[in-house]
Coordinates of C-alpha atoms and ligand atoms in Angstrom, one line a residue:
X1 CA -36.1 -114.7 -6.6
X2 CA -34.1 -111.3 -5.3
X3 CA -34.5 -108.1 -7.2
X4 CA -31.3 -105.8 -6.8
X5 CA -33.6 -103.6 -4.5
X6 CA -34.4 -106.8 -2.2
X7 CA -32.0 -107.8 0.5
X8 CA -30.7 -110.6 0.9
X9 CA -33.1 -113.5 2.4
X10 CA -32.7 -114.0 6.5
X11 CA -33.3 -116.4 9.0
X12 CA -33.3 -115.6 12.4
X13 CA -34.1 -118.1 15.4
X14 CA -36.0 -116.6 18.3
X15 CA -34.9 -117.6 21.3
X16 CA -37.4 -120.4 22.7
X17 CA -39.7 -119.6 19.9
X18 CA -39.8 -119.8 16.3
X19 CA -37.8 -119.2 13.0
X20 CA -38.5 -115.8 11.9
X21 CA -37.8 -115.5 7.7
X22 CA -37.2 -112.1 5.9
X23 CA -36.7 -111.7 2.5
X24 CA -37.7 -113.3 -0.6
X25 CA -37.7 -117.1 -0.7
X26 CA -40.4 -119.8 -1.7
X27 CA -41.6 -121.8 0.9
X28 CA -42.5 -125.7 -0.1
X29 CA -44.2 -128.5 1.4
X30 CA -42.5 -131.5 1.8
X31 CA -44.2 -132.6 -1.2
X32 CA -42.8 -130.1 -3.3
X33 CA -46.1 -127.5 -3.0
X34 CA -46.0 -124.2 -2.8
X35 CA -47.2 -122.9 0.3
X36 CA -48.4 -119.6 -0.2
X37 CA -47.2 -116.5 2.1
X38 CA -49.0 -113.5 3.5
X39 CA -46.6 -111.3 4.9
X40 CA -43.0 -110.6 3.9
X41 CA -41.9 -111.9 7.2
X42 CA -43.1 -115.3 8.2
X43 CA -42.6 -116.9 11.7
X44 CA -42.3 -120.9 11.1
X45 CA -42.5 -123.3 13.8
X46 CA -40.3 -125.0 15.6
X47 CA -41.5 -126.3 18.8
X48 CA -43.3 -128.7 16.6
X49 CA -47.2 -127.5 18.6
X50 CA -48.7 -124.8 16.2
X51 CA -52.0 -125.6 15.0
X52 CA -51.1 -123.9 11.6
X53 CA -47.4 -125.5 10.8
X54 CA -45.3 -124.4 8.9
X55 CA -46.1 -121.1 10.7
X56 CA -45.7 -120.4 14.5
X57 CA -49.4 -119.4 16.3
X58 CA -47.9 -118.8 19.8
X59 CA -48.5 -122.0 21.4
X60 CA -44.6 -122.0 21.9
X61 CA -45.1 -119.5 24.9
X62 CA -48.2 -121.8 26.5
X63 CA -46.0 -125.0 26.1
X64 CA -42.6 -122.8 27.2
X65 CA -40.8 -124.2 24.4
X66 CA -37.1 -123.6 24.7
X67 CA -33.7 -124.0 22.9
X68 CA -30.6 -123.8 23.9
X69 CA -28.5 -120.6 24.0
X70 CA -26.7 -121.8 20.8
X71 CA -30.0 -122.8 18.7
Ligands
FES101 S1 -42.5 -122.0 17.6 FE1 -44.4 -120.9 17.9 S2 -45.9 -122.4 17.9 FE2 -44.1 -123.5 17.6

């Protein structure tokens, strides 16, 4: 839930690498758990290798996961 003082929540995709989210959302499992966050900013993965999903470890760089320009 966003406070007046909080901006608005953002997603930004990294080139070849993950999700990066900022801001104050809930993050759920697919079955409807809360997964609980550490940071304010959470990188989630989407090369589909990280050893902690939802949230990117790096393996992205060892695998050189990419995307296209547009992604
Ligand atoms: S995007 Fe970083 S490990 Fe998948």
């Amino acid at each position: 839930m966003n406070s007046d003082n909080d901006p608005a929540p953002r997603i930004t995709a990294c080139p070849d690498g993950p999700l990066l989210v900022r801001g104050d959302i809930e993050l759920v499992s697919g079955t409807g758990e809360d997964i609980p966050r550490r940071r304010k900013t959470i990188a989630l993965c989407r090369c589909g290798a990280s050893t902690i999903k939802p949230y990117c470890d790096g393996t992205h760089k060892l695998i050189k996961f990419t995307t296209n320009s547009a992604d």
